[in-house]
Amino acid sequence: MAIIELLNQDMKQAMKDKDKVKLSVIRMVKASIQNEAIKQKKDALSEEEELTVLARELKQRKDSLHEFKEAGREDLVSKLEEEIKIIQAYMPEQLSDDELEQIVVQTIEEVQAESKKDMGKVMSALMPKVKGKAEGARVNQFVQQHLQ
């Protein structure tokens, strides 16, 4: 089932349950997906493109969460943490450290990378494989560990 269809179902359920926070988050995410489709001049996005939008929304909230924690805004921190949980429910299951490391090592061998100079080559081959399943910063960290 496409993410947008799942969002539509959950939006209806949130309306019935009078869950204002979930409803608000789902509406924002749906709007982002629809805006991306308009931007790309498409009727609908592929599931991979929907995942890209979801990942962007999640990253924005995590960045904001970090900023609010530093500023001591606990009222906004709890709200954002709830929004993050809601969005994460639509993301694929995240890769464990072992799984990610295995994919990183395999990709390094595939592109025959030998040093940190090959970082871009490795990342460009690796990111499509882990899209939505691991954050870019985490992937970058593993690649740097394996490239000396």
PDB file of N, CA and C in Angstrom, residues 71-128:
ATOM      1  N   ALA A  71      17.780  25.417  23.432  1.00  0.00           N
ATOM      2  CA  ALA A  71      17.170  26.672  23.885  1.00  0.00           C
ATOM      3  C   ALA A  71      16.351  26.486  25.163  1.00  0.00           C
ATOM      4  N   GLY A  72      16.186  25.231  25.594  1.00  0.00           N
ATOM      5  CA  GLY A  72      15.430  24.968  26.817  1.00  0.00           C
ATOM      6  C   GLY A  72      13.929  25.107  26.655  1.00  0.00           C
ATOM      7  N   ARG A  73      13.417  24.900  25.459  1.00  0.00           N
ATOM      8  CA  ARG A  73      11.977  25.023  25.197  1.00  0.00           C
ATOM      9  C   ARG A  73      11.299  23.660  25.350  1.00  0.00           C
ATOM     10  N   GLU A  74      11.104  23.235  26.578  1.00  0.00           N
ATOM     11  CA  GLU A  74      10.545  21.909  26.858  1.00  0.00           C
ATOM     12  C   GLU A  74       9.120  21.748  26.319  1.00  0.00           C
ATOM     13  N   ASP A  75       8.365  22.846  26.268  1.00  0.00           N
ATOM     14  CA  ASP A  75       7.005  22.775  25.745  1.00  0.00           C
ATOM     15  C   ASP A  75       7.009  22.339  24.282  1.00  0.00           C
ATOM     16  N   LEU A  76       7.963  22.874  23.502  1.00  0.00           N
ATOM     17  CA  LEU A  76       8.054  22.519  22.083  1.00  0.00           C
ATOM     18  C   LEU A  76       8.742  21.174  21.874  1.00  0.00           C
ATOM     19  N   VAL A  77       9.647  20.816  22.794  1.00  0.00           N
ATOM     20  CA  VAL A  77      10.368  19.541  22.691  1.00  0.00           C
ATOM     21  C   VAL A  77       9.390  18.375  22.746  1.00  0.00           C
ATOM     22  N   SER A  78       8.493  18.384  23.708  1.00  0.00           N
ATOM     23  CA  SER A  78       7.556  17.262  23.844  1.00  0.00           C
ATOM     24  C   SER A  78       6.624  17.173  22.634  1.00  0.00           C
ATOM     25  N   LYS A  79       6.198  18.314  22.108  1.00  0.00           N
ATOM     26  CA  LYS A  79       5.328  18.326  20.929  1.00  0.00           C
ATOM     27  C   LYS A  79       6.063  17.726  19.727  1.00  0.00           C
ATOM     28  N   LEU A  80       7.311  18.129  19.534  1.00  0.00           N
ATOM     29  CA  LEU A  80       8.083  17.620  18.400  1.00  0.00           C
ATOM     30  C   LEU A  80       8.394  16.136  18.542  1.00  0.00           C
ATOM     31  N   GLU A  81       8.669  15.691  19.763  1.00  0.00           N
ATOM     32  CA  GLU A  81       8.934  14.265  19.972  1.00  0.00           C
ATOM     33  C   GLU A  81       7.728  13.427  19.571  1.00  0.00           C
ATOM     34  N   GLU A  82       6.547  13.925  19.875  1.00  0.00           N
ATOM     35  CA  GLU A  82       5.319  13.221  19.494  1.00  0.00           C
ATOM     36  C   GLU A  82       5.165  13.199  17.972  1.00  0.00           C
ATOM     37  N   GLU A  83       5.451  14.335  17.330  1.00  0.00           N
ATOM     38  CA  GLU A  83       5.365  14.400  15.866  1.00  0.00           C
ATOM     39  C   GLU A  83       6.360  13.427  15.226  1.00  0.00           C
ATOM     40  N   ILE A  84       7.555  13.350  15.774  1.00  0.00           N
ATOM     41  CA  ILE A  84       8.588  12.447  15.246  1.00  0.00           C
ATOM     42  C   ILE A  84       8.117  10.998  15.324  1.00  0.00           C
ATOM     43  N   LYS A  85       7.509  10.628  16.451  1.00  0.00           N
ATOM     44  CA  LYS A  85       6.993   9.256  16.607  1.00  0.00           C
ATOM     45  C   LYS A  85       5.937   8.946  15.549  1.00  0.00           C
ATOM     46  N   ILE A  86       5.074   9.906  15.285  1.00  0.00           N
ATOM     47  CA  ILE A  86       4.006   9.701  14.303  1.00  0.00           C
ATOM     48  C   ILE A  86       4.594   9.500  12.912  1.00  0.00           C
ATOM     49  N   ILE A  87       5.545  10.335  12.537  1.00  0.00           N
ATOM     50  CA  ILE A  87       6.156  10.221  11.200  1.00  0.00           C
ATOM     51  C   ILE A  87       6.960   8.932  11.077  1.00  0.00           C
ATOM     52  N   GLN A  88       7.673   8.561  12.131  1.00  0.00           N
ATOM     53  CA  GLN A  88       8.477   7.339  12.079  1.00  0.00           C
ATOM     54  C   GLN A  88       7.632   6.097  11.858  1.00  0.00           C
ATOM     55  N   ALA A  89       6.379   6.150  12.238  1.00  0.00           N
ATOM     56  CA  ALA A  89       5.489   5.006  12.040  1.00  0.00           C
ATOM     57  C   ALA A  89       5.289   4.703  10.547  1.00  0.00           C
ATOM     58  N   TYR A  90       5.501   5.699   9.691  1.00  0.00           N
ATOM     59  CA  TYR A  90       5.325   5.508   8.246  1.00  0.00           C
ATOM     60  C   TYR A  90       6.636   5.181   7.529  1.00  0.00           C
ATOM     61  N   MET A  91       7.738   5.251   8.254  1.00  0.00           N
ATOM     62  CA  MET A  91       9.043   4.964   7.662  1.00  0.00           C
ATOM     63  C   MET A  91       9.315   3.463   7.736  1.00  0.00           C
ATOM     64  N   PRO A  92      10.137   2.950   6.804  1.00  0.00           N
ATOM     65  CA  PRO A  92      10.520   1.547   6.903  1.00  0.00           C
ATOM     66  C   PRO A  92      11.339   1.326   8.175  1.00  0.00           C
ATOM     67  N   GLU A  93      11.406   0.076   8.595  1.00  0.00           N
ATOM     68  CA  GLU A  93      12.185  -0.241   9.788  1.00  0.00           C
ATOM     69  C   GLU A  93      13.642   0.143   9.549  1.00  0.00           C
ATOM     70  N   GLN A  94      14.246   0.782  10.544  1.00  0.00           N
ATOM     71  CA  GLN A  94      15.627   1.225  10.428  1.00  0.00           C
ATOM     72  C   GLN A  94      16.591   0.040  10.497  1.00  0.00           C
ATOM     73  N   LEU A  95      17.683   0.156   9.762  1.00  0.00           N
ATOM     74  CA  LEU A  95      18.697  -0.896   9.756  1.00  0.00           C
ATOM     75  C   LEU A  95      19.449  -0.904  11.080  1.00  0.00           C
ATOM     76  N   SER A  96      19.786  -2.108  11.545  1.00  0.00           N
ATOM     77  CA  SER A  96      20.608  -2.208  12.749  1.00  0.00           C
ATOM     78  C   SER A  96      22.036  -1.836  12.372  1.00  0.00           C
ATOM     79  N   ASP A  97      22.877  -1.602  13.372  1.00  0.00           N
ATOM     80  CA  ASP A  97      24.274  -1.263  13.101  1.00  0.00           C
ATOM     81  C   ASP A  97      24.972  -2.366  12.317  1.00  0.00           C
ATOM     82  N   ASP A  98      24.696  -3.624  12.658  1.00  0.00           N
ATOM     83  CA  ASP A  98      25.330  -4.751  11.961  1.00  0.00           C
ATOM     84  C   ASP A  98      24.897  -4.804  10.494  1.00  0.00           C
ATOM     85  N   GLU A  99      23.601  -4.645  10.254  1.00  0.00           N
ATOM     86  CA  GLU A  99      23.092  -4.672   8.875  1.00  0.00           C
ATOM     87  C   GLU A  99      23.680  -3.532   8.051  1.00  0.00           C
ATOM     88  N   LEU A 100      23.711  -2.341   8.652  1.00  0.00           N
ATOM     89  CA  LEU A 100      24.255  -1.181   7.951  1.00  0.00           C
ATOM     90  C   LEU A 100      25.738  -1.371   7.655  1.00  0.00           C
ATOM     91  N   GLU A 101      26.472  -1.877   8.625  1.00  0.00           N
ATOM     92  CA  GLU A 101      27.909  -2.096   8.430  1.00  0.00           C
ATOM     93  C   GLU A 101      28.158  -3.087   7.303  1.00  0.00           C
ATOM     94  N   GLN A 102      27.349  -4.129   7.244  1.00  0.00           N
ATOM     95  CA  GLN A 102      27.481  -5.139   6.193  1.00  0.00           C
ATOM     96  C   GLN A 102      27.246  -4.511   4.808  1.00  0.00           C
ATOM     97  N   ILE A 103      26.229  -3.674   4.685  1.00  0.00           N
ATOM     98  CA  ILE A 103      25.932  -3.012   3.414  1.00  0.00           C
ATOM     99  C   ILE A 103      27.059  -2.045   3.048  1.00  0.00           C
ATOM    100  N   VAL A 104      27.597  -1.333   4.043  1.00  0.00           N
ATOM    101  CA  VAL A 104      28.690  -0.390   3.800  1.00  0.00           C
ATOM    102  C   VAL A 104      29.920  -1.131   3.278  1.00  0.00           C
ATOM    103  N   VAL A 105      30.297  -2.213   3.944  1.00  0.00           N
ATOM    104  CA  VAL A 105      31.475  -2.985   3.526  1.00  0.00           C
ATOM    105  C   VAL A 105      31.278  -3.529   2.116  1.00  0.00           C
ATOM    106  N   GLN A 106      30.112  -4.060   1.840  1.00  0.00           N
ATOM    107  CA  GLN A 106      29.798  -4.619   0.524  1.00  0.00           C
ATOM    108  C   GLN A 106      29.890  -3.531  -0.558  1.00  0.00           C
ATOM    109  N   THR A 107      29.359  -2.356  -0.269  1.00  0.00           N
ATOM    110  CA  THR A 107      29.379  -1.261  -1.245  1.00  0.00           C
ATOM    111  C   THR A 107      30.800  -0.755  -1.470  1.00  0.00           C
ATOM    112  N   ILE A 108      31.597  -0.683  -0.436  1.00  0.00           N
ATOM    113  CA  ILE A 108      32.995  -0.259  -0.575  1.00  0.00           C
ATOM    114  C   ILE A 108      33.733  -1.214  -1.500  1.00  0.00           C
ATOM    115  N   GLU A 109      33.466  -2.512  -1.343  1.00  0.00           N
ATOM    116  CA  GLU A 109      34.100  -3.513  -2.222  1.00  0.00           C
ATOM    117  C   GLU A 109      33.598  -3.352  -3.661  1.00  0.00           C
ATOM    118  N   GLU A 110      32.296  -3.108  -3.829  1.00  0.00           N
ATOM    119  CA  GLU A 110      31.714  -2.971  -5.169  1.00  0.00           C
ATOM    120  C   GLU A 110      32.330  -1.814  -5.955  1.00  0.00           C
ATOM    121  N   VAL A 111      32.509  -0.672  -5.284  1.00  0.00           N
ATOM    122  CA  VAL A 111      33.042   0.502  -5.984  1.00  0.00           C
ATOM    123  C   VAL A 111      34.568   0.568  -5.911  1.00  0.00           C
ATOM    124  N   GLN A 112      35.152  -0.420  -5.263  1.00  0.00           N
ATOM    125  CA  GLN A 112      36.610  -0.537  -5.127  1.00  0.00           C
ATOM    126  C   GLN A 112      37.216   0.721  -4.509  1.00  0.00           C
ATOM    127  N   ALA A 113      36.602   1.188  -3.433  1.00  0.00           N
ATOM    128  CA  ALA A 113      37.101   2.370  -2.732  1.00  0.00           C
ATOM    129  C   ALA A 113      38.277   1.978  -1.854  1.00  0.00           C
ATOM    130  N   GLU A 114      39.257   2.870  -1.786  1.00  0.00           N
ATOM    131  CA  GLU A 114      40.456   2.563  -1.015  1.00  0.00           C
ATOM    132  C   GLU A 114      40.762   3.592   0.066  1.00  0.00           C
ATOM    133  N   SER A 115      40.320   4.823  -0.121  1.00  0.00           N
ATOM    134  CA  SER A 115      40.643   5.857   0.860  1.00  0.00           C
ATOM    135  C   SER A 115      39.469   6.831   0.988  1.00  0.00           C
ATOM    136  N   LYS A 116      39.648   7.808   1.878  1.00  0.00           N
ATOM    137  CA  LYS A 116      38.591   8.799   2.097  1.00  0.00           C
ATOM    138  C   LYS A 116      38.329   9.633   0.851  1.00  0.00           C
ATOM    139  N   LYS A 117      39.260   9.630  -0.096  1.00  0.00           N
ATOM    140  CA  LYS A 117      39.053  10.354  -1.351  1.00  0.00           C
ATOM    141  C   LYS A 117      37.893   9.749  -2.142  1.00  0.00           C
ATOM    142  N   ASP A 118      37.609   8.476  -1.897  1.00  0.00           N
ATOM    143  CA  ASP A 118      36.537   7.770  -2.604  1.00  0.00           C
ATOM    144  C   ASP A 118      35.196   7.874  -1.874  1.00  0.00           C
ATOM    145  N   MET A 119      35.129   8.716  -0.867  1.00  0.00           N
ATOM    146  CA  MET A 119      33.935   8.850  -0.033  1.00  0.00           C
ATOM    147  C   MET A 119      32.682   9.163  -0.873  1.00  0.00           C
ATOM    148  N   GLY A 120      32.782  10.109  -1.788  1.00  0.00           N
ATOM    149  CA  GLY A 120      31.631  10.493  -2.613  1.00  0.00           C
ATOM    150  C   GLY A 120      31.131   9.351  -3.464  1.00  0.00           C
ATOM    151  N   LYS A 121      32.067   8.596  -4.020  1.00  0.00           N
ATOM    152  CA  LYS A 121      31.713   7.455  -4.860  1.00  0.00           C
ATOM    153  C   LYS A 121      30.953   6.409  -4.038  1.00  0.00           C
ATOM    154  N   VAL A 122      31.427   6.164  -2.817  1.00  0.00           N
ATOM    155  CA  VAL A 122      30.793   5.175  -1.942  1.00  0.00           C
ATOM    156  C   VAL A 122      29.402   5.660  -1.525  1.00  0.00           C
ATOM    157  N   MET A 123      29.318   6.910  -1.108  1.00  0.00           N
ATOM    158  CA  MET A 123      28.038   7.449  -0.631  1.00  0.00           C
ATOM    159  C   MET A 123      26.989   7.456  -1.742  1.00  0.00           C
ATOM    160  N   SER A 124      27.399   7.822  -2.969  1.00  0.00           N
ATOM    161  CA  SER A 124      26.421   7.869  -4.061  1.00  0.00           C
ATOM    162  C   SER A 124      25.919   6.474  -4.428  1.00  0.00           C
ATOM    163  N   ALA A 125      26.748   5.460  -4.255  1.00  0.00           N
ATOM    164  CA  ALA A 125      26.319   4.083  -4.524  1.00  0.00           C
ATOM    165  C   ALA A 125      25.512   3.519  -3.354  1.00  0.00           C
ATOM    166  N   LEU A 126      25.812   3.995  -2.158  1.00  0.00           N
ATOM    167  CA  LEU A 126      25.230   3.425  -0.938  1.00  0.00           C
ATOM    168  C   LEU A 126      23.859   4.012  -0.592  1.00  0.00           C
ATOM    169  N   MET A 127      23.681   5.304  -0.747  1.00  0.00           N
ATOM    170  CA  MET A 127      22.451   5.948  -0.286  1.00  0.00           C
ATOM    171  C   MET A 127      21.168   5.387  -0.915  1.00  0.00           C
ATOM    172  N   PRO A 128      21.147   5.071  -2.217  1.00  0.00           N
ATOM    173  CA  PRO A 128      19.910   4.484  -2.749  1.00  0.00           C
ATOM    174  C   PRO A 128      19.568   3.130  -2.100  1.00  0.00           C
TER     175      PRO A 128
END
